[in-house]
XYZ file of C-alpha atoms in Angstrom:
565
model
C 4.366 6.272 -0.534
C 5.117 4.132 2.669
C 3.450 1.161 1.288
C 4.799 0.175 -1.880
C 7.331 -1.306 0.129
C 4.257 -3.255 1.076
C 4.735 -5.799 -2.197
C 8.409 -6.106 -1.501
C 9.742 -8.637 1.084
C 9.542 -7.965 4.118
C 12.562 -7.457 6.517
C 12.242 -8.415 10.111
C 15.268 -7.278 11.400
C 14.580 -4.356 13.952
C 17.547 -2.817 14.488
C 16.311 -0.763 17.610
C 14.935 -3.893 19.194
C 18.587 -5.721 18.294
C 20.693 -2.757 20.582
C 17.587 -2.447 22.855
C 16.930 0.652 23.111
C 14.116 2.504 22.313
C 13.385 4.424 18.899
C 14.560 8.219 20.334
C 17.804 6.748 21.541
C 20.597 9.429 21.338
C 23.531 8.536 19.810
C 25.122 8.410 23.586
C 23.219 5.250 23.948
C 23.641 3.999 20.707
C 26.624 3.843 22.010
C 26.383 2.220 24.566
C 24.188 -0.689 23.697
C 26.997 -0.996 20.440
C 30.028 -1.149 22.799
C 27.926 -3.700 25.610
C 27.746 -6.344 22.485
C 30.147 -5.241 21.245
C 32.317 -6.572 23.662
C 29.562 -9.812 23.804
C 30.278 -10.577 20.600
C 33.627 -9.898 18.941
C 35.246 -12.596 17.347
C 38.927 -12.562 19.044
C 36.642 -13.984 21.814
C 36.497 -17.283 20.801
C 39.127 -19.660 20.569
C 37.326 -22.560 19.595
C 36.163 -22.513 15.178
C 32.745 -22.637 15.434
C 31.924 -20.445 18.262
C 34.150 -17.644 16.966
C 32.249 -18.084 13.542
C 29.702 -17.568 14.783
C 30.150 -14.730 16.701
C 31.846 -12.810 13.984
C 28.423 -13.329 12.555
C 26.856 -11.297 14.992
C 29.006 -8.870 15.279
C 28.469 -7.449 11.629
C 25.213 -7.795 12.512
C 25.293 -5.409 15.118
C 28.423 -3.517 13.793
C 25.839 -3.023 10.396
C 23.100 -1.927 12.832
C 25.166 0.579 14.689
C 26.425 1.084 11.302
C 22.694 2.888 10.364
C 21.553 4.325 13.076
C 24.251 6.350 14.126
C 23.687 8.220 11.060
C 21.414 10.925 10.558
C 20.698 10.227 7.416
C 19.875 6.421 7.018
C 18.249 6.210 10.377
C 15.715 9.225 8.666
C 15.053 6.792 5.707
C 14.871 3.617 8.227
C 13.034 5.365 10.008
C 10.009 5.908 8.052
C 10.799 2.778 5.819
C 12.727 0.650 7.247
C 15.659 -1.035 6.071
C 14.471 -1.765 2.508
C 14.371 1.567 1.865
C 17.917 2.543 2.098
C 18.250 0.188 -0.296
C 15.336 1.327 -3.688
C 16.511 1.738 -6.628
C 17.821 5.109 -7.238
C 19.205 5.706 -3.642
C 22.518 5.147 -4.633
C 23.183 8.395 -6.734
C 21.657 10.400 -3.633
C 23.603 12.713 -1.860
C 24.637 11.758 1.522
C 25.366 14.856 2.582
C 21.686 16.188 2.804
C 19.373 17.324 5.675
C 17.131 14.150 6.695
C 13.594 15.987 4.947
C 15.660 16.684 2.445
C 16.451 13.137 2.089
C 12.987 11.903 2.908
C 11.737 14.242 -0.135
C 14.309 13.028 -2.459
C 13.111 9.001 -1.709
C 8.779 10.198 -1.952
C 10.329 11.469 -5.496
C 12.568 7.934 -6.125
C 9.248 6.406 -5.441
C 7.007 8.471 -7.048
C 9.103 7.486 -10.234
C 7.595 3.642 -9.398
C 4.168 4.812 -8.337
C 3.932 5.916 -11.766
C 5.678 3.169 -13.703
C 2.815 0.980 -12.149
C -0.177 3.280 -12.873
C -1.158 1.946 -16.132
C -2.459 -1.707 -14.415
C -3.849 -0.059 -11.584
C -7.896 0.586 -11.618
C -10.363 1.218 -9.175
C -13.785 -1.227 -10.221
C -17.163 -0.203 -8.465
C -20.516 -2.126 -8.809
C -24.058 -1.793 -7.241
C -26.637 -4.636 -7.844
C -30.002 -4.199 -6.739
C -32.593 -6.730 -6.778
C -35.891 -5.635 -5.503
C -38.907 -8.353 -3.887
C -42.244 -8.301 -3.550
C -43.298 -10.124 -1.406
C -46.469 -9.116 0.058
C -48.145 -11.654 -0.880
C -46.973 -13.012 2.520
C -48.983 -10.866 4.861
C -51.353 -9.376 2.345
C -53.735 -12.602 0.691
C -57.255 -11.800 -1.181
C -60.304 -12.878 -0.230
C -61.066 -16.370 0.372
C -63.775 -15.877 -2.986
C -61.307 -14.532 -5.032
C -58.943 -17.352 -4.401
C -61.451 -20.357 -4.166
C -61.852 -18.190 -8.096
C -59.026 -18.523 -8.817
C -57.487 -21.153 -7.106
C -56.338 -22.813 -10.685
C -53.160 -20.585 -10.674
C -51.609 -21.816 -7.191
C -52.498 -18.526 -5.437
C -55.166 -20.531 -3.231
C -55.252 -20.563 0.595
C -53.748 -24.161 0.605
C -50.871 -22.905 -2.005
C -47.590 -21.018 -1.454
C -47.592 -17.563 -1.179
C -46.116 -15.929 -4.462
C -43.270 -13.912 -4.351
C -41.666 -12.830 -7.355
C -38.874 -9.730 -8.220
C -40.088 -6.829 -9.949
C -37.230 -4.435 -10.086
C -33.412 -4.773 -10.622
C -30.794 -2.483 -11.259
C -27.151 -3.175 -12.562
C -24.552 -0.178 -11.948
C -21.177 -0.568 -12.658
C -17.756 1.731 -12.878
C -14.486 1.046 -13.475
C -10.645 4.233 -12.937
C -8.186 4.144 -14.878
C -4.922 7.125 -14.200
C -3.980 8.472 -17.193
C -1.459 10.380 -14.577
C -0.997 11.269 -12.026
C -3.637 13.956 -12.266
C -5.776 13.295 -14.359
C -7.924 10.095 -14.240
C -10.254 8.656 -16.838
C -14.200 6.883 -14.801
C -15.534 4.333 -17.715
C -19.779 3.729 -15.935
C -22.593 1.827 -16.831
C -26.083 0.552 -15.503
C -28.604 -1.748 -16.614
C -32.688 -1.455 -15.093
C -35.458 -3.005 -15.402
C -39.004 -2.717 -14.326
C -42.317 -4.866 -13.948
C -40.721 -5.826 -17.619
C -40.069 -1.714 -18.748
C -35.771 -1.053 -18.546
C -33.776 0.843 -19.953
C -29.373 0.934 -19.591
C -26.874 4.192 -19.328
C -23.125 4.586 -20.195
C -21.190 6.764 -19.163
C -17.073 8.382 -19.574
C -15.739 10.969 -17.412
C -12.559 12.302 -17.051
C -11.035 14.124 -14.299
C -8.326 16.370 -13.816
C -7.148 17.752 -10.512
C -6.052 21.029 -10.749
C -4.165 21.676 -7.746
C -4.017 21.020 -3.951
C -7.662 23.095 -3.456
C -9.664 21.219 -6.487
C -10.556 19.725 -9.489
C -11.961 19.599 -12.560
C -14.570 16.783 -14.250
C -16.229 16.478 -17.717
C -19.268 13.970 -18.138
C -20.516 13.110 -21.493
C -23.573 9.915 -21.528
C -25.110 8.338 -23.146
C -28.757 6.131 -23.366
C -31.815 3.922 -24.716
C -34.423 6.259 -22.345
C -32.755 9.955 -22.034
C -30.381 10.868 -24.743
C -27.244 11.855 -24.763
C -25.829 14.074 -21.870
C -22.587 16.466 -21.154
C -22.289 17.767 -17.718
C -19.610 19.556 -15.733
C -18.554 19.057 -12.739
C -16.035 21.266 -10.223
C -14.817 21.282 -6.291
C -12.534 23.627 -4.916
C -11.552 24.171 -0.818
C -12.468 28.207 -0.990
C -11.318 27.926 3.030
C -8.821 25.255 5.041
C -12.513 24.612 6.651
C -15.052 25.641 3.799
C -15.584 23.839 0.025
C -18.047 23.689 -2.227
C -18.761 21.817 -5.621
C -20.892 22.110 -8.208
C -22.671 20.468 -11.007
C -23.822 21.395 -14.889
C -25.458 19.131 -16.366
C -27.066 18.983 -20.169
C -29.862 16.347 -21.442
C -30.805 16.017 -24.529
C -33.942 14.620 -25.851
C -36.927 14.877 -28.602
C -38.107 17.488 -26.140
C -35.834 19.146 -26.402
C -32.466 20.008 -23.721
C -33.302 19.843 -20.399
C -30.621 21.633 -18.220
C -29.710 21.287 -14.716
C -27.704 22.960 -11.832
C -26.837 21.078 -8.358
C -24.678 23.316 -6.484
C -23.429 22.204 -2.474
C -21.629 24.650 0.081
C -19.921 22.734 3.264
C -18.534 24.050 6.412
C -16.440 22.422 8.655
C -18.376 23.604 11.911
C -16.358 21.938 14.191
C -13.472 18.762 14.445
C -16.027 16.374 13.821
C -19.572 18.663 12.815
C -20.017 19.502 9.304
C -23.031 22.052 7.569
C -23.819 21.681 3.990
C -26.381 23.923 1.955
C -27.824 22.464 -1.630
C -29.479 23.933 -4.537
C -30.676 22.459 -7.072
C -32.024 23.644 -9.937
C -33.887 21.504 -12.997
C -37.205 19.624 -13.416
C -37.039 19.080 -10.074
C -34.998 22.355 -8.053
C -34.950 22.214 -4.265
C -32.919 23.735 -1.305
C -31.452 21.194 0.937
C -29.417 22.219 4.139
C -27.568 19.538 6.555
C -25.883 18.954 10.031
C -24.020 15.915 9.907
C -22.077 15.394 13.287
C -19.915 12.063 13.137
C -17.752 10.758 15.964
C -15.906 7.409 16.622
C -18.248 6.088 19.182
C -21.442 7.856 16.857
C -22.792 9.288 13.853
C -25.686 12.050 13.986
C -27.535 13.889 10.760
C -30.260 16.075 10.415
C -31.477 17.842 6.607
C -34.415 19.829 5.573
C -35.700 19.899 2.219
C -37.982 22.312 0.062
C -38.776 21.520 -3.190
C -41.702 19.924 -5.610
C -42.255 17.309 -5.467
C -39.466 16.680 -1.886
C -40.101 18.191 0.377
C -39.698 16.358 4.220
C -37.599 17.208 7.488
C -35.144 13.800 7.947
C -33.020 13.067 11.611
C -30.916 10.116 11.940
C -28.211 8.701 14.733
C -25.860 5.692 14.395
C -24.340 4.237 17.244
C -20.819 2.486 16.611
C -19.387 -0.130 18.901
C -15.665 -0.466 19.617
C -15.848 -4.236 18.633
C -13.427 -5.718 16.194
C -17.419 -6.446 13.657
C -17.522 -2.702 13.979
C -21.379 -2.843 14.407
C -23.618 -0.038 13.618
C -27.053 0.423 15.094
C -29.613 3.064 13.352
C -32.638 4.804 13.298
C -34.358 7.806 11.065
C -37.595 9.025 11.125
C -38.352 11.327 8.283
C -41.373 13.241 7.548
C -42.635 15.438 4.114
C -45.798 15.770 1.662
C -45.193 11.723 0.950
C -45.642 10.437 4.238
C -43.705 9.540 6.838
C -41.408 6.675 7.478
C -39.344 5.369 10.329
C -35.683 2.837 9.367
C -34.031 1.383 12.458
C -31.571 -1.687 10.720
C -27.836 -2.752 11.890
C -24.868 -3.812 10.321
C -21.329 -5.678 11.190
C -18.967 -7.288 9.841
C -18.563 -11.123 8.646
C -15.181 -10.674 7.425
C -12.194 -8.759 6.173
C -14.041 -7.265 3.365
C -17.362 -7.859 4.000
C -19.883 -6.109 5.613
C -23.485 -7.597 6.491
C -26.502 -4.823 7.221
C -30.568 -5.022 7.307
C -32.942 -2.501 7.804
C -36.448 -2.092 9.092
C -38.548 0.284 6.727
C -42.172 1.208 8.509
C -43.833 3.838 6.772
C -47.246 5.560 5.808
C -48.140 5.287 3.548
C -45.654 2.822 1.999
C -46.134 -0.120 4.514
C -42.900 -2.279 5.579
C -40.372 -3.320 4.024
C -36.859 -5.044 4.769
C -33.671 -4.162 3.550
C -30.284 -5.708 2.823
C -27.398 -5.251 2.410
C -23.945 -6.409 1.721
C -20.805 -4.833 1.323
C -18.333 -6.791 -0.921
C -14.865 -4.759 -0.791
C -16.243 -3.010 -3.254
C -19.031 -4.860 -5.139
C -22.468 -3.441 -3.007
C -25.051 -5.948 -3.230
C -28.913 -4.670 -2.202
C -31.734 -5.975 -1.768
C -35.032 -3.745 -0.983
C -38.350 -6.920 -0.110
C -41.320 -4.906 0.531
C -43.631 -7.092 2.682
C -46.064 -5.578 3.013
C -48.847 -2.132 2.140
C -50.565 -1.694 5.401
C -49.194 -1.312 8.802
C -49.544 -4.563 10.276
C -47.641 -5.692 13.381
C -46.661 -9.295 12.385
C -45.076 -7.834 9.224
C -42.716 -5.272 11.655
C -41.905 -8.571 13.807
C -41.196 -10.695 11.834
C -38.985 -8.309 9.401
C -36.917 -7.301 12.694
C -36.498 -10.574 14.034
C -36.463 -13.174 11.179
C -33.341 -11.642 9.963
C -31.596 -11.383 13.445
C -31.976 -14.850 14.338
C -31.197 -15.341 10.390
C -28.139 -14.244 10.955
C -27.326 -15.368 14.493
C -27.291 -19.235 12.974
C -25.447 -18.473 10.102
C -22.773 -16.410 12.103
C -22.629 -19.820 14.560
C -22.638 -22.055 11.606
C -21.458 -20.552 8.975
C -19.265 -17.668 9.318
C -17.567 -18.363 12.142
C -15.910 -21.137 11.932
C -14.988 -20.200 7.190
C -13.483 -17.336 9.208
C -11.375 -19.267 11.664
C -10.716 -22.079 9.189
C -9.481 -18.862 6.621
C -6.770 -18.134 9.595
C -5.961 -20.708 9.953
C -4.079 -21.318 6.338
C -3.332 -17.585 6.142
C -1.567 -18.428 9.771
C 0.275 -22.095 7.935
C 0.858 -19.592 4.567
C 3.129 -16.814 6.118
C 4.585 -19.948 8.233
C 5.363 -21.598 5.083
C 7.019 -18.971 3.735
C 8.709 -17.434 6.492
C 9.950 -20.857 7.648
C 13.548 -20.457 6.611
C 13.963 -16.807 7.982
C 12.847 -18.424 11.043
C 15.239 -21.283 11.430
C 17.528 -18.952 10.491
C 16.499 -17.127 13.213
C 16.473 -19.630 15.037
C 20.653 -20.792 14.639
C 21.831 -17.121 15.450
C 19.896 -17.053 18.451
C 20.723 -20.612 19.593
C 24.841 -18.604 18.609
C 23.854 -16.014 21.105
C 22.599 -17.958 23.696
C 26.025 -20.146 23.384
C 28.160 -16.500 23.149
C 26.532 -15.059 25.921
C 27.348 -18.605 28.335
C 30.652 -16.626 29.997
C 29.073 -13.510 30.317
C 25.913 -14.406 32.192
C 27.962 -16.477 34.809
C 30.223 -13.185 35.702
C 26.445 -10.819 36.010
C 25.572 -13.245 37.562
C 28.258 -13.934 40.753
C 28.424 -10.131 40.896
C 24.654 -10.012 41.207
C 24.967 -13.048 43.788
C 27.716 -11.214 46.146
C 24.137 -8.251 45.925
C 21.664 -9.751 46.496
C 20.636 -8.139 42.989
C 18.981 -9.449 40.184
C 18.947 -13.077 39.324
C 16.270 -14.267 36.597
C 15.634 -17.746 37.270
C 13.539 -18.704 34.638
C 11.438 -17.179 31.343
C 9.981 -17.604 28.837
C 8.735 -16.120 25.064
C 6.255 -16.778 23.082
C 2.337 -18.120 23.598
C 0.733 -18.569 25.901
C -1.942 -20.310 26.609
C -4.422 -19.276 29.407
C -7.484 -19.912 28.114
C -9.167 -23.075 29.792
C -11.557 -23.328 26.504
C -8.654 -23.988 24.085
C -6.811 -26.176 27.129
C -6.409 -28.458 24.130
C -4.117 -25.751 22.494
C -0.114 -26.515 22.529
C 1.909 -23.143 23.898
C 4.871 -22.892 21.950
C 7.722 -20.641 23.604
C 10.819 -20.362 24.670
C 13.812 -20.272 27.072
C 15.268 -16.995 27.197
C 16.483 -16.982 30.344
C 19.566 -16.872 29.371
C 19.935 -13.735 26.947
C 17.398 -12.160 29.561
C 20.343 -12.919 32.226
C 23.089 -10.571 29.929
C 21.053 -7.792 29.433
C 21.040 -7.383 33.304
C 22.892 -4.781 34.509
C 23.437 -2.957 37.900
C 20.178 -5.227 39.423
C 18.116 -3.449 37.252
C 16.285 -5.023 33.276
C 15.391 -2.559 31.066
C 13.327 -3.687 28.438
C 12.087 -0.977 25.294
C 8.355 -0.912 23.240
C 9.770 -2.900 20.869
C 8.679 -6.312 19.733
C 11.239 -8.763 21.599
C 11.560 -11.905 19.083
C 14.722 -8.925 17.484
C 16.656 -9.003 20.505
C 20.264 -10.877 20.505
C 19.347 -14.700 22.321
C 15.660 -14.561 20.569
C 13.672 -15.413 17.659
C 9.893 -16.108 17.071
C 8.666 -18.862 18.333
C 4.726 -18.709 16.775
C 4.857 -16.260 13.682
C 1.556 -14.126 13.401
C 0.193 -15.239 16.640
C 0.576 -12.279 19.593
C 2.952 -13.241 22.407
C 4.413 -12.601 25.554
C 7.043 -12.740 27.999
C 6.795 -14.645 31.609
C 9.551 -14.221 34.048
C 10.320 -15.596 37.354
C 13.051 -13.103 38.776
C 14.804 -13.465 42.468
C 15.662 -9.893 43.974
C 16.881 -8.898 46.764
C 16.102 -13.024 48.226
C 12.609 -12.699 47.609
C 10.609 -13.721 44.325
C 9.968 -12.733 41.654
C 6.873 -13.034 38.910
C 5.749 -10.486 35.987
C 3.747 -11.595 32.413
C 4.158 -8.837 29.658
C 3.242 -8.657 25.990
C 5.626 -8.254 22.950
C 5.707 -4.740 22.711
C 5.587 -3.405 25.932
C 8.520 -1.757 27.964
C 9.977 -4.023 31.039
C 11.473 -2.217 33.643
C 12.272 -4.509 36.238
C 13.030 -4.961 39.636
C 9.657 -3.577 40.718
C 7.414 -3.983 43.804
C 4.240 -5.003 42.229
C 6.106 -8.272 40.597
C 6.888 -9.480 43.953
C 5.297 -12.868 44.690
C 3.813 -13.060 48.816
C 5.068 -16.277 50.761
C 1.358 -17.257 51.592
C 0.930 -17.919 47.482
């Protein structure tokens, strides 16, 4: 339900960061921090009208933060949904004396009402476009004497190879939620192969009967097989086991063709599933498989007995832990049809796109290259048949060609495009938050002015005991990579705000974005930020660099700067 709040205006006030307390802070910790900030920002401490006005604004902001976090019910809502959660339509009628758990339940009920009003506007389109390409003329050329006879058609020794599209398949489906438990699914497909083709259209109605299962009724019609009626059921038998059953009847001029498929699945351990499937109909079979899926790999072993499809298959996929979610995979499948070995890779080329390529080598199938592009909910599939024989040249070009092409496109097209998109989105984010950041900057500058007298007293006290003195502190984006020296560092001076947080020769910052601390603001919206500090403790220089959301506690011996350096 929290996701629904993303559509609303984003609130940048972090009450925990403002009070500089942990998210698990006790009431005593909240009260101590609140009193400390009240003493700093109390309007009665300032005679200058402008300073008094600024102090009053900051004092009210601190008071609002403390008022929310000190109330268990309000804090429960804020922890889950943020400040906007306290302003949801209908919230004012909720009894405020309920427990945090009851408060959350009531809030989720209000959110469900909002979701139901939006159901009619939502669909989940999915589509697949598959284009089969026959490129066997690249490697399996006709004999020269035949080419001379038929040279007039452009397929001779000196002509270009003949490449054609011999099959195509297009399918599309949309989901239309009717209620919170009922969904209608409309799908259709068109196929053609060597000039012959057909299509069908299906309508399915799905109802979620309980947390344990759902049922689906399907109606279909096509120009090749006639009307279709089907029933599908899913049921959780135990927390570790579930089953599905699909019964269908197809009507044609040859009569009724019934089919039944059942599957039983069970969790063997945390990452392993076992499946047992039985199919009865025109092509009956029994299949059993084991699938193990972990963070770094995916393994499948399957055996099927049936007519005409009997085979044994094993596949393995390794997942790299990188930003592009790169995967390499390989499989071997052997049965009555022959043996097929496949290997390939896939990688993320943009936020919503995944590109993959697979080389298939088999007997008697030959060599094929399969290219697949997933773009959001759409799939584009291009199987390219290269040769009917096992030619080393075809295997080599099918392997090296896509790799070289991808590296070239990645460097010349994809990376510049993604970089431009990121810069464009960042610029939009800066423009949309410009007024808010300007306001935060004014509040931070006002807070620094109000801190001056307190900081002077703190420094005097710390100097008298050779305690903690913040010499210089900067917050924002630092450019440390030599290849990016053309970029300008965007940082702000936060020496005064940090010195103001020093107490008893200690400075403690919690695990929260430091942009919410008193006297801070975000100088580079949407970019990675750090805090760099040079401080003195017991007459010795120290230096530290920490991430935006990292907890920090100083002084520390590890921050000490050696005199030799």
